[in-house]
Structure formats: C-alpha cells, structure tokens
mmCIF file of C-alpha atoms in Angstrom:
data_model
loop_
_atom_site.group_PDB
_atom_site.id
_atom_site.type_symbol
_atom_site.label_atom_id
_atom_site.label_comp_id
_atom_site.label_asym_id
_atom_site.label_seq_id
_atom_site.Cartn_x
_atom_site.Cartn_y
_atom_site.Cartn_z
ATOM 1 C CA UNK A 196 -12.759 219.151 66.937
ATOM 2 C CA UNK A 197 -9.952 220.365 64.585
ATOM 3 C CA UNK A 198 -9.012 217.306 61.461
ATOM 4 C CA UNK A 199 -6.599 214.214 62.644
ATOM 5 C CA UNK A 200 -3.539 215.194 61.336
ATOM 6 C CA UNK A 201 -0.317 213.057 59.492
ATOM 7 C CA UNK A 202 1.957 213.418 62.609
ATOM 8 C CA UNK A 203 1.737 209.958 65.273
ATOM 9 C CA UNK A 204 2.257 206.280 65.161
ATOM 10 C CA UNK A 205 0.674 203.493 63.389
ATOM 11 C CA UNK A 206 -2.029 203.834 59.967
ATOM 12 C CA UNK A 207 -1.503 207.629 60.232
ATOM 13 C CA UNK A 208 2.399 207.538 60.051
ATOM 14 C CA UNK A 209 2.281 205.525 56.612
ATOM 15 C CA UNK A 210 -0.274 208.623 55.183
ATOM 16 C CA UNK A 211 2.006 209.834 52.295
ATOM 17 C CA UNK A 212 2.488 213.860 52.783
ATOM 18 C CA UNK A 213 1.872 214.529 49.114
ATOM 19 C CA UNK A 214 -0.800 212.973 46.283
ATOM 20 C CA UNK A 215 0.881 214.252 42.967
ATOM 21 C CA UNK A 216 1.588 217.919 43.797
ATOM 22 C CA UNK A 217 -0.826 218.436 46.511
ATOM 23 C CA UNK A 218 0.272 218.572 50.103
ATOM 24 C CA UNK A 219 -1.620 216.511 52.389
ATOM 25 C CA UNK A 220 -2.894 218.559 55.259
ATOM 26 C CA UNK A 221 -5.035 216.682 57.737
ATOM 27 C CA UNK A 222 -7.435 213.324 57.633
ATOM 28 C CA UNK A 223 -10.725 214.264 56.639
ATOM 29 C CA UNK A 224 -11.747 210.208 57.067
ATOM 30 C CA UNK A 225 -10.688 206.533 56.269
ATOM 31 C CA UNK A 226 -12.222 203.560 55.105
ATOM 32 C CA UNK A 227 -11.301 199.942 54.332
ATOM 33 C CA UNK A 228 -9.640 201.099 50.903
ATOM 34 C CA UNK A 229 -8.411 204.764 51.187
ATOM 35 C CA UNK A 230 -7.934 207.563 53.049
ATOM 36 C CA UNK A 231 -9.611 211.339 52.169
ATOM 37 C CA UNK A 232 -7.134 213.944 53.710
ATOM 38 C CA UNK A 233 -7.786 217.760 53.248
ATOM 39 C CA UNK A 234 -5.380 219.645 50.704
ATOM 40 C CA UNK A 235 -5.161 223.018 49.090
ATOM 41 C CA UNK A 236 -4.286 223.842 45.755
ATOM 42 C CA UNK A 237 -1.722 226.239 44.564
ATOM 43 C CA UNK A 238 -3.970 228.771 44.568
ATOM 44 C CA UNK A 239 -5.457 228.141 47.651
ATOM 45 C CA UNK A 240 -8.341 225.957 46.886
ATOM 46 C CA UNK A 241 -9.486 223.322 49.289
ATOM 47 C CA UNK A 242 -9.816 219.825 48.145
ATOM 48 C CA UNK A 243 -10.474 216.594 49.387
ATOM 49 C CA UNK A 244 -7.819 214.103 48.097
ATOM 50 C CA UNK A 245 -8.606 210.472 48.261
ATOM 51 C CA UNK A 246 -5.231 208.024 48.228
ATOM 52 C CA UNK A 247 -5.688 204.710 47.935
ATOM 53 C CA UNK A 248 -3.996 202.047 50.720
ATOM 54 C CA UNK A 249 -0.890 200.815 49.596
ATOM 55 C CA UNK A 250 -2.160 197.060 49.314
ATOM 56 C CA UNK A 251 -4.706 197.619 47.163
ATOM 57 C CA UNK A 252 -2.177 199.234 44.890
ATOM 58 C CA UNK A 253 -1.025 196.017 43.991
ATOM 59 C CA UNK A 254 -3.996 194.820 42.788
ATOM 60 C CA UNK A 255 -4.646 195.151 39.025
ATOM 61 C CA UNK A 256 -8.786 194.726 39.056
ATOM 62 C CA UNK A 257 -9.315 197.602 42.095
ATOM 63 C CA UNK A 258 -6.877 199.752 39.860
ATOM 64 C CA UNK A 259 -9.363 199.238 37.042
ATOM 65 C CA UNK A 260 -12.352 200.187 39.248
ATOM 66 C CA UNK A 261 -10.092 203.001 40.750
ATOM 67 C CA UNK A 262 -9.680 204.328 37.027
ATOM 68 C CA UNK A 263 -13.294 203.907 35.813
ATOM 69 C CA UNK A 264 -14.345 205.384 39.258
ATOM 70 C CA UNK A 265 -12.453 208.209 38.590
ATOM 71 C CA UNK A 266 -13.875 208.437 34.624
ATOM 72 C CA UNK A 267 -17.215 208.484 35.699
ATOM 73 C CA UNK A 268 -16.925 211.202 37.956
ATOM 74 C CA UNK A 269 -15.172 213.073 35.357
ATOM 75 C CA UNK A 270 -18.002 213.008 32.644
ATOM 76 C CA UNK A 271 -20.337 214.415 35.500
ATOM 77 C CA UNK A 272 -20.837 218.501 35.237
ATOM 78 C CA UNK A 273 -19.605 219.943 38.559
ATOM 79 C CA UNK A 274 -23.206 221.247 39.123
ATOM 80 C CA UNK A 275 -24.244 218.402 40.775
ATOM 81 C CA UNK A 276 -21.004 216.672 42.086
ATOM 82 C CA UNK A 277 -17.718 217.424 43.800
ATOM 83 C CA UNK A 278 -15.927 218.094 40.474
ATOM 84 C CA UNK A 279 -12.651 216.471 40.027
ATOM 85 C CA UNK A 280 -9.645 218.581 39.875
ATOM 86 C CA UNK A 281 -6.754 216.110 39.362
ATOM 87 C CA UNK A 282 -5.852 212.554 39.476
ATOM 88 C CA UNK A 283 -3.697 209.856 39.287
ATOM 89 C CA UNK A 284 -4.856 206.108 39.330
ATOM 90 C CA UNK A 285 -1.553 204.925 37.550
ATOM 91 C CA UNK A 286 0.310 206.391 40.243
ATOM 92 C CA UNK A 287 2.422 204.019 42.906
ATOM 93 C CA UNK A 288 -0.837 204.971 45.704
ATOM 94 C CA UNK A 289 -3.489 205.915 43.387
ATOM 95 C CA UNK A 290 -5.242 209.026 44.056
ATOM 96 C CA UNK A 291 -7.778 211.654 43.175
ATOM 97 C CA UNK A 292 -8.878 215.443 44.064
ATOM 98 C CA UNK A 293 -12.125 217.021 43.939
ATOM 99 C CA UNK A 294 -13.364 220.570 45.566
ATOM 100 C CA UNK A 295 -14.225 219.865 49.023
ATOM 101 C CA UNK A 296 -17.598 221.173 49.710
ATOM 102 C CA UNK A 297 -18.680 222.176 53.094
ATOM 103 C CA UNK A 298 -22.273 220.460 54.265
ATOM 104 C CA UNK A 299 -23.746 217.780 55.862
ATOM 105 C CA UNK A 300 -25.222 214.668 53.705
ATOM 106 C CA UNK A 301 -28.505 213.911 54.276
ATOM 107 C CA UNK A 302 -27.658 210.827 56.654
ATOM 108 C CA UNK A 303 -26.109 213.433 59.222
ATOM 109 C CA UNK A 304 -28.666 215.799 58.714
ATOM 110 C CA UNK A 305 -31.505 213.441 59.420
ATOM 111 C CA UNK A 306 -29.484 212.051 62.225
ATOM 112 C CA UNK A 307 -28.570 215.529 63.237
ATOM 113 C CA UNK A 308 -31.617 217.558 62.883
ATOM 114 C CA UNK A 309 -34.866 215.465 62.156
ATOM 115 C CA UNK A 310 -36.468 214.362 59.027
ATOM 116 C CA UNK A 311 -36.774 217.665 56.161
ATOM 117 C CA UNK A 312 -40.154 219.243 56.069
ATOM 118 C CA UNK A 313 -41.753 218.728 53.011
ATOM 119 C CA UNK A 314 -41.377 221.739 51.003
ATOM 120 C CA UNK A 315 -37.549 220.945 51.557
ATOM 121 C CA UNK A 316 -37.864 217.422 50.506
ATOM 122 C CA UNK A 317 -39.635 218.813 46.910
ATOM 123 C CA UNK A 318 -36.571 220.795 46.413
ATOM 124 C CA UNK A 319 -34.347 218.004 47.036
ATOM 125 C CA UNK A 320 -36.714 215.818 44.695
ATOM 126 C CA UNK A 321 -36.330 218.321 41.959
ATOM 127 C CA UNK A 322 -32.489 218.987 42.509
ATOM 128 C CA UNK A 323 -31.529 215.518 42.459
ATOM 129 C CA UNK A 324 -34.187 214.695 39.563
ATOM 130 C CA UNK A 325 -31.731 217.332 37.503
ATOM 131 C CA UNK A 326 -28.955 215.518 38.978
ATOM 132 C CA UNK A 327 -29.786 212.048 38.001
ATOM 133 C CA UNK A 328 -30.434 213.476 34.498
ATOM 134 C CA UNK A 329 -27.276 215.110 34.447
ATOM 135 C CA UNK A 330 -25.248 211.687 35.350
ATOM 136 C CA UNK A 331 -27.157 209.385 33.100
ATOM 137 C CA UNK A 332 -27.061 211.789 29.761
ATOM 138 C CA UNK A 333 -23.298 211.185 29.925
ATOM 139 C CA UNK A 334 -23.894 207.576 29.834
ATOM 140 C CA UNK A 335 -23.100 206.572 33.769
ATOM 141 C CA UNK A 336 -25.646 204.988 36.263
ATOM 142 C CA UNK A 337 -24.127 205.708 39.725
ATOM 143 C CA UNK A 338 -25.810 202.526 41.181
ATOM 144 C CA UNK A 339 -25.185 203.760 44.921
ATOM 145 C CA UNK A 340 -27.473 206.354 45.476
ATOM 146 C CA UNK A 341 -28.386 207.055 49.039
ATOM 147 C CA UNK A 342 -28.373 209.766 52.164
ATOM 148 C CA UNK A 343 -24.697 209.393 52.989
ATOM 149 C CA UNK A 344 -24.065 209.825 49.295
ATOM 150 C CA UNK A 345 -25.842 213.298 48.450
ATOM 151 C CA UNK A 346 -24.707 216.725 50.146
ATOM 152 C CA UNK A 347 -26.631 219.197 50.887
ATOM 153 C CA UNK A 348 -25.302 221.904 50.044
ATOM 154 C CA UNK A 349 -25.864 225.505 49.944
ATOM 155 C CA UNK A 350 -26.506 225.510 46.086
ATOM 156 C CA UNK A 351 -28.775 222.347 45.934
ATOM 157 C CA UNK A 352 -27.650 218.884 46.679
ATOM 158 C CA UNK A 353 -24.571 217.082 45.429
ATOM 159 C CA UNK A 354 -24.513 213.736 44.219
ATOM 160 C CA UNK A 355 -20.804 212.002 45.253
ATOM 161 C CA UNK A 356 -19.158 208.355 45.810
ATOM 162 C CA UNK A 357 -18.632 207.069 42.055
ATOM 163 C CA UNK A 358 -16.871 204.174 43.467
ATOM 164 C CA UNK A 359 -19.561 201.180 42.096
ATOM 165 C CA UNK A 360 -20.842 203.189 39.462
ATOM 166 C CA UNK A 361 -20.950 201.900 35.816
ATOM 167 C CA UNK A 362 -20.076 203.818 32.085
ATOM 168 C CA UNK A 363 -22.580 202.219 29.629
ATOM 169 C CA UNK A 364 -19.407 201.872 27.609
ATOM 170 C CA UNK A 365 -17.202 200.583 29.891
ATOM 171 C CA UNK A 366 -15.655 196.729 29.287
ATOM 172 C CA UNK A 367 -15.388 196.336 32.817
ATOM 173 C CA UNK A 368 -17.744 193.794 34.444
ATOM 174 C CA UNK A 369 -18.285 192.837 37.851
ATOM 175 C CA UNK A 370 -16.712 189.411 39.174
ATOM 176 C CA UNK A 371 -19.309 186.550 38.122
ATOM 177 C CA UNK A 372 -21.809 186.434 41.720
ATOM 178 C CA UNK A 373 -20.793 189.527 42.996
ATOM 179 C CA UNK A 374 -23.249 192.075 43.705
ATOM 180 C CA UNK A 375 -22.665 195.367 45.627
ATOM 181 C CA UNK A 376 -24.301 198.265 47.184
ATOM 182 C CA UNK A 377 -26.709 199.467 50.093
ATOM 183 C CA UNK A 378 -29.686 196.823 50.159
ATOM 184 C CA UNK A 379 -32.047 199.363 51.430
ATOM 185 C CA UNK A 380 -31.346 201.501 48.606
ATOM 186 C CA UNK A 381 -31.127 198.791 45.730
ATOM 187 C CA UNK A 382 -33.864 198.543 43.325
ATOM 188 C CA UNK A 383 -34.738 194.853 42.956
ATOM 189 C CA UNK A 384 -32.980 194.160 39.506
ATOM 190 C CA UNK A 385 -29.960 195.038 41.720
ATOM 191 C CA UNK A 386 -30.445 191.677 43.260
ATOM 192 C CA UNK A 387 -31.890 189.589 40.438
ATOM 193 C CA UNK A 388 -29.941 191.390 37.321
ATOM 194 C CA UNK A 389 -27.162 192.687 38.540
ATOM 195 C CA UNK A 390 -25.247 192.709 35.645
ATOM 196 C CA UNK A 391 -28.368 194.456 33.450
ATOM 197 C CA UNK A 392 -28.696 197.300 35.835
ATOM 198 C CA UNK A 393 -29.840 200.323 33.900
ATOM 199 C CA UNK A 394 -30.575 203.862 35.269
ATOM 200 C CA UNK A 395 -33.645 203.604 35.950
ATOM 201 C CA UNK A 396 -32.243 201.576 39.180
ATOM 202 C CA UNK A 397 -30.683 204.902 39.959
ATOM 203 C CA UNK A 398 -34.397 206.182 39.770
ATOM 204 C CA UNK A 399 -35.685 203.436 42.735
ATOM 205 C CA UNK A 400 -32.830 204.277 44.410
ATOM 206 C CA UNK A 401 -33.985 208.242 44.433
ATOM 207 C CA UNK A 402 -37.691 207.238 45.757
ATOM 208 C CA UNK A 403 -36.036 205.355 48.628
ATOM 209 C CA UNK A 404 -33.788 208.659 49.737
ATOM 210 C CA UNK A 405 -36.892 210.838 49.605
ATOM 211 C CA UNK A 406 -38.580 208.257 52.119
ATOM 212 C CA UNK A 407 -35.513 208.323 54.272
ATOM 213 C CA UNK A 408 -35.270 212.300 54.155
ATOM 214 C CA UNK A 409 -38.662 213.374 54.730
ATOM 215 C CA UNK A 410 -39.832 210.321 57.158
ATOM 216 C CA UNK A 411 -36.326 209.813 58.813
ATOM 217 C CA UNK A 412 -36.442 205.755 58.036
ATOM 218 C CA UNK A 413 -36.422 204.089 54.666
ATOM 219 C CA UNK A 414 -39.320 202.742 52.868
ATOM 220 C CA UNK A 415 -38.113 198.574 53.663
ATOM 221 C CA UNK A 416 -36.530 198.576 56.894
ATOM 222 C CA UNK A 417 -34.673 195.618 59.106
ATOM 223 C CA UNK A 418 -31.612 194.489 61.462
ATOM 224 C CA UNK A 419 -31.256 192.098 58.441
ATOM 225 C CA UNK A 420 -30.105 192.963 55.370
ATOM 226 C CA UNK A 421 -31.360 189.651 53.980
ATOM 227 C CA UNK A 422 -34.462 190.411 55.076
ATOM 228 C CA UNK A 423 -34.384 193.799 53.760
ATOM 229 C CA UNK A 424 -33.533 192.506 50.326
ATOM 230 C CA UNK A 425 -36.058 190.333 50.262
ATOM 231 C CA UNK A 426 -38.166 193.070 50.944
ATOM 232 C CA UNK A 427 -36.864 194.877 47.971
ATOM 233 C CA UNK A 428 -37.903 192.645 45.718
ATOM 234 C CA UNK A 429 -41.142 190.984 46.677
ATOM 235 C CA UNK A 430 -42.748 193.505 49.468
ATOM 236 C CA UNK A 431 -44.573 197.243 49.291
ATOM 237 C CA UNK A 432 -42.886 199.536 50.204
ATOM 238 C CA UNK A 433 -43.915 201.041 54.014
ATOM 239 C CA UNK A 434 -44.723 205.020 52.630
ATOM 240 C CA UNK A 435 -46.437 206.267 55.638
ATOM 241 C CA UNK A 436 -45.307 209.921 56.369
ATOM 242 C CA UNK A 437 -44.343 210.637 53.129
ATOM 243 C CA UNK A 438 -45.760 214.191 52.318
ATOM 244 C CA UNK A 439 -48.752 213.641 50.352
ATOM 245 C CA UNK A 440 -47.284 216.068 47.085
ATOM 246 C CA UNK A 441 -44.619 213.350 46.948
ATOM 247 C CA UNK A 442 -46.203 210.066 47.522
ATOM 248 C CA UNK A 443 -47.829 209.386 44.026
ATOM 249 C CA UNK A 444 -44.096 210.279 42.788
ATOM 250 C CA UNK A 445 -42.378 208.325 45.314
ATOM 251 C CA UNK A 446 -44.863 205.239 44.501
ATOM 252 C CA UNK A 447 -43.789 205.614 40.804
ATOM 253 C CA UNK A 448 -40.419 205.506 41.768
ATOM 254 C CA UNK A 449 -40.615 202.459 43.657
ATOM 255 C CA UNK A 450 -41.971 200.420 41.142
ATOM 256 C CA UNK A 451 -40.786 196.766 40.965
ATOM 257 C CA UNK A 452 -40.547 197.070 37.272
ATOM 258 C CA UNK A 453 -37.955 199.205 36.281
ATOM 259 C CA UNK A 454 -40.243 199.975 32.592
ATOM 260 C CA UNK A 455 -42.594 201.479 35.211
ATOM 261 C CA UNK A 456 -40.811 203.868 37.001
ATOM 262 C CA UNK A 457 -40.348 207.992 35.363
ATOM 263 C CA UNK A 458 -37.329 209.206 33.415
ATOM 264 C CA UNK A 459 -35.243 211.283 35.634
ATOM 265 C CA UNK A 460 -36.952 214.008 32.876
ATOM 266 C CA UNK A 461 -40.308 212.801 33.777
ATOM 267 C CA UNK A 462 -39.916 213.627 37.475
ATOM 268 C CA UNK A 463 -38.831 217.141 36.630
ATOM 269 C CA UNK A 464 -42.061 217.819 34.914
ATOM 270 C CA UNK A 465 -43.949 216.571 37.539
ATOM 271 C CA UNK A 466 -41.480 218.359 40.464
ATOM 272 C CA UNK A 467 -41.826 221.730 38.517
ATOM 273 C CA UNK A 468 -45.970 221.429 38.872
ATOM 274 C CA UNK A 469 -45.931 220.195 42.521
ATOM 275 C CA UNK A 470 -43.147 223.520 43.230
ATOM 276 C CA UNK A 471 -45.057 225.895 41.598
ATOM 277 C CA UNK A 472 -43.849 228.505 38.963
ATOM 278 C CA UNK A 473 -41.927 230.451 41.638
ATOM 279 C CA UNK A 474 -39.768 227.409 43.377
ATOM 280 C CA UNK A 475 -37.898 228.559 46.681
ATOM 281 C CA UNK A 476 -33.996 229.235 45.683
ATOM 282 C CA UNK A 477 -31.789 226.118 47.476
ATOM 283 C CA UNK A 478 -31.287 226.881 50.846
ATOM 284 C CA UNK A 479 -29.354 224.432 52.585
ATOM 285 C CA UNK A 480 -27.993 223.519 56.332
ATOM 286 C CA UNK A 481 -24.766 226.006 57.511
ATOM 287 C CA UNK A 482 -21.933 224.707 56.043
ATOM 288 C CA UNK A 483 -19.384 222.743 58.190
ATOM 289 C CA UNK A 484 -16.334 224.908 59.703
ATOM 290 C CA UNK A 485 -13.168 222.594 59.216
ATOM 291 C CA UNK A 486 -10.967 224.606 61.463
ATOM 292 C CA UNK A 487 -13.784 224.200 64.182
ATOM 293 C CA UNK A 488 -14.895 220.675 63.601
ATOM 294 C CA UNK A 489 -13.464 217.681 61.655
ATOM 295 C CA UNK A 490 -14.578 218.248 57.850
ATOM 296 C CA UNK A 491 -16.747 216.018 56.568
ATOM 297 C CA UNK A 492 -15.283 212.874 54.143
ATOM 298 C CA UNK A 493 -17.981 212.992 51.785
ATOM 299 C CA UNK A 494 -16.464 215.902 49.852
ATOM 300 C CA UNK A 495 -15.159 213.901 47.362
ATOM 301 C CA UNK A 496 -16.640 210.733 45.842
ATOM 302 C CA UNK A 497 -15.954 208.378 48.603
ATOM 303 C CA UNK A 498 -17.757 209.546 50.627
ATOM 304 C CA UNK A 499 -19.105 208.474 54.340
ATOM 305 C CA UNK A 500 -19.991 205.004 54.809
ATOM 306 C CA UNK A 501 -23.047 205.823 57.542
ATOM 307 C CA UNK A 502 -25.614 203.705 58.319
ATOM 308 C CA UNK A 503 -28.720 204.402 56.784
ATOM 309 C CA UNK A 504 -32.368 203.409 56.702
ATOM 310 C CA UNK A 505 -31.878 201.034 59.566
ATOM 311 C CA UNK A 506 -29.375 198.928 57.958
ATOM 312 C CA UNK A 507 -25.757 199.151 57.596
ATOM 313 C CA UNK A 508 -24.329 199.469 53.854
ATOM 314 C CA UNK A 509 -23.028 196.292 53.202
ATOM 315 C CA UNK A 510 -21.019 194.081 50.931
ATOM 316 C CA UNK A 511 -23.296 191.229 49.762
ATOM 317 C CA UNK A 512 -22.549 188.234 47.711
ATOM 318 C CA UNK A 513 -25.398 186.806 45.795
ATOM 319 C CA UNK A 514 -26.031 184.974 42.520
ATOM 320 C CA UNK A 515 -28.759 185.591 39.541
ATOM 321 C CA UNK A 516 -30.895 183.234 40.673
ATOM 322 C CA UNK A 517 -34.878 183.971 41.382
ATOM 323 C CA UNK A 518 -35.345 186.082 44.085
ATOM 324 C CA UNK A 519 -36.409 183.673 47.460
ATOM 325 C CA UNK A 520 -33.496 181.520 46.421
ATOM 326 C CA UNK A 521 -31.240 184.266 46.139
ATOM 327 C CA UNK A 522 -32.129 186.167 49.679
ATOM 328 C CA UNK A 523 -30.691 182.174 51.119
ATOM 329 C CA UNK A 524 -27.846 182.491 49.003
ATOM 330 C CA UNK A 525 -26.565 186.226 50.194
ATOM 331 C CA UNK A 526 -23.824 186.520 52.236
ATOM 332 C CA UNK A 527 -23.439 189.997 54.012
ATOM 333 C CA UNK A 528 -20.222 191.069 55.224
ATOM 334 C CA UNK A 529 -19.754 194.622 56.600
ATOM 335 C CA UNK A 530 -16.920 196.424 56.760
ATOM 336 C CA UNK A 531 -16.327 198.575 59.713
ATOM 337 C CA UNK A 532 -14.294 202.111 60.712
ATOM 338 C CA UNK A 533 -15.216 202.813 64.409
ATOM 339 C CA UNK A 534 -18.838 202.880 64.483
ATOM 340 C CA UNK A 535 -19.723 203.754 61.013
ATOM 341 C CA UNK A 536 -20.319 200.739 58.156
ATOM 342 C CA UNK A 537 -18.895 201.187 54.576
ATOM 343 C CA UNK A 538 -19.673 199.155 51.019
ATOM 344 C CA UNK A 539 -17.248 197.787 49.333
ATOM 345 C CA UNK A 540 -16.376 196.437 46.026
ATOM 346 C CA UNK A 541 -12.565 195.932 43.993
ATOM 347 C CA UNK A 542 -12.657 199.600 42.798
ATOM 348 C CA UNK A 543 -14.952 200.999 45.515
ATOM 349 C CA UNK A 544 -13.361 203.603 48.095
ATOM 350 C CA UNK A 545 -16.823 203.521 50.471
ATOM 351 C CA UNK A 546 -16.178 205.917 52.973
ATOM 352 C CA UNK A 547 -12.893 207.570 52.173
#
C-alpha cells in the first residue's frame, strides 16, 4: 500500500505542502494533534516531519510542550533515537524533522510476528538499558516508555515520542490534576506523584515492555484502565513466561518503590553477565519498504498510538490523592484515529 498522499478533499487538503524548507511528500500518519508526512532533504535524506494542526497553533501552553518536546529530543544522541534534523515550534503550524527510520516497533512486531524469543528480548534489555542511560544523563525522563514507542531497528532499538517527556530543568509543569501516559506502562508514582516523577519511572516502565515483548501481554492487564492502574500500584505483577535470565531483572524493575528498582547503569552490568562476553550483534526485523507499503509514523517522536498490553493508551485525569481514592477519581478518555488509540497531553503529538 503506497503512503496517502496531499492531493483530495477534506483533513488532507488543509496538509500544508512545505514545513520550513522541506517538501511534504506523502502522510506517513495522523493523530489528534499533528500529522507525520514523509519528506526528503536537499540532499536526499528521508525524514519524517511532524506539523502540528492548525488549532492547536493557537494555543500558547501546547506550543510550550511542542518546544520542550522538541528540546528534549534534541539533547538525546541519535544512537538511540530518531535524531532531529530541523525544527520550528515558533512557526505559524509548528513543526519538526527527524531521520525516518525504517522498522517495525515492538507493538507491530508482537502483533505481527509473536512474542521475541528470549535471547532477542536480552538484547533489547541491554540496548534499551544503554538507551535509558543515554536519555537520563542529559537530564530528561521520557515518562512514556512502551512497545509502540521503541523501534526496532536494524542497529538496536530506538527510543522515540518525546511528546510527555520532562527536562529536569525545565519550568514547565503539568496543569494541577492532570496526569498522562499509558496506564499499563506507568510506574505507580505516575499515579500518586505525578509531579515528582523521576527516571527511575522510566526504569518500571522498561520492565513492563520486556513483559510485553517476550510474553506478548503486559505484566497488569485489563479492558479497564482503572482497573489496570489500580493494579499498578497495589498488585504483583503477573510475570509468567518471562524467560527465566530476565525475570529476577524484570522483578527489580517492577518494584513499587522507585529507591528499589536498578540504575539504568545497574541493568547494564547485570545484561552484560546474562549476554555473555561475546553478545550477538543487533539483528533486527526487515526494514519497512515505503514505496511498497505505507511507512510507519513512529519515525519521528510521535510516534504510533497502538494499543498495547491489553489496554488502549489513554488520557487520564486523576489527582494526588492515595491510591484507592485516586483509581475512583480517574477519568479515562481515549482519543481515537480509525482503530488505533493515542495519549494525549497540551504538548503531546501521540501518534503523529
């Protein structure tokens, strides 16, 4: 299926052709704040080009996500991300480039293929262990991590989607009540603290994602994501499947307490005995053909909203009270393209 392009009636006919000095060559995806369209540079280099819609380019607190979004993914070494190439969040639509990278995420490889055998999931451990460490040594905590948000590409995985993510410097705070992200791949301060979230959420996050790659559900799992929350917070987490050279890590991971759970340099220590001194090189799935198929929208940080672990990502409202009170509080409201569910948040582009 060759990429929706510009020409017809209706959202696609209001698609501006350029963002900046890049030509805008086909849809790669949409969601309920932006589109991602396919673009080359001058020198031929594909990108994926995320434009904001026009009405949210009115609004002065999504333009200050939109610019710390685009800050955060600019601290990030391209090693582990779809490095940004240009942007614009001052602009009239608000916009930003990265490299497009061909690949699945996990979500649609799961979905696609099956759950990854274990000596796959240990290099995915260890590559996104680096990649964690990479993201929170420039001061950011991506806060979003999960398998619609991590390519796998053929160098390693790639960590993408900076919407909702957070600069330990930055002044910007979320609106008073407002909590965001995917509930089955929160760590419980996300729903009791939000506003003291710290990496190591990032870290509870990762265990989750293994359990979802290598088992093909997540570790708390229901229709519900009030249920699923609550879950978070007070239950164990359901590990059965897990390979057993991950579980102890994946237990450590999931700890309640976020004191408890292993520095993104901890895990490497621990991934680098469990791999052996001779680790496989990164092999990942056959890269994604846009002229035969539509490319993928999770090339650049925005990327798909899937569903994932059971649950749909969702946009939850929720105070800082104790957590039973809180799960009665919650109010989940999911945003919808077609079939697929996105999170969003002011400054967050889920799924385009």
């Amino acid at each position: 299926m060759p990429p929706v392009h510009r020409a017809g009636t209706g959202a696609e006919s209001k698609d501006p052709e350029y963002a900046g000095q890049y030509r805008l060559e086909a849809r790669l995806g949409a969601g309920g704040m932006g589109v991602v369209h396919l673009a080359r540079s001058a020198s031929g280099r594909r990108l994926a080009v995320k434009v904001v819609h026009a009405e949210y380019a009115e609004d002065p607190e999504f333009r200050a996500r939109f610019r710390q979004e685009v800050a955060a993914a600019r601290r990030v070494s391209g090693a582990f991300t779809a490095p940004v190439v240009d942007a614009d969040p001052e602009g009239s639509r608000p916009w930003m480039a990265t490299l497009y990278i061909p690949g699945p995420t996990i979500a649609e490889h799961v979905k696609r293929s099956g759950p990854l055998p274990p000596d796959e999931t240990v290099q995915l451990a260890a590559g996104l262990a680096e990649a964690l460490r990479d993201i929170h040594r420039v001061g950011v905590v991506h806060r979003d991590l999960k398998p619609s948000n991590v390519l796998l590409a053929a160098d390693g995985p790639k960590v993408i989607d900076f919407g909702i993510s957070r600069p330990s410097d930055s002044e910007l705070r979320t609106e008073t009540g407002q909590l965001i992200g995917t509930p089955p791949f929160m760590a419980p301060e996300q729903f009791q603290r939000p506003r003291a979230v710290g990496p190591a959420a990032d870290v509870f996050a990762l265990g989750s994602l293994l359990v979802h790659a290598s088992t093909g559900r997540g570790p708390f799992e229901s229709e519900s994501p009030y249920i699923v929350a609550y879950q978070v917070v007070h239950d164990e987490a359901d590990l059965a499947g897990v390979p057993d050279e991950l579980l102890p890590l994946i237990q450590r991971c999931l700890a309640k307490n976020p004191e408890d759970r292993p520095t993104p340099d901890a895990l490497m220590t621990v991934l680098r005995a469990v791999r052996g001194p001779h680790p496989p090189a990164p092999r990942g799935p056959v890269p994604l053909v846009p002229q035969q198929r539509t490319p993928e929208p999770h090339s650049l940080p925005g990327g798909r909203g899937e569903q994932a672990g059971g649950v749909t990502d969702t946009h939850v409202k929720a105070g800082s009270e104790p957590a039973p009170r809180l799960i009665e509080g919650m109010k989940a409201e999911p945003e919808r393209v077609g079939d697929e569910a996105e999170s969003v948040l002011g400054g967050s582009v889920g799924g385009g």
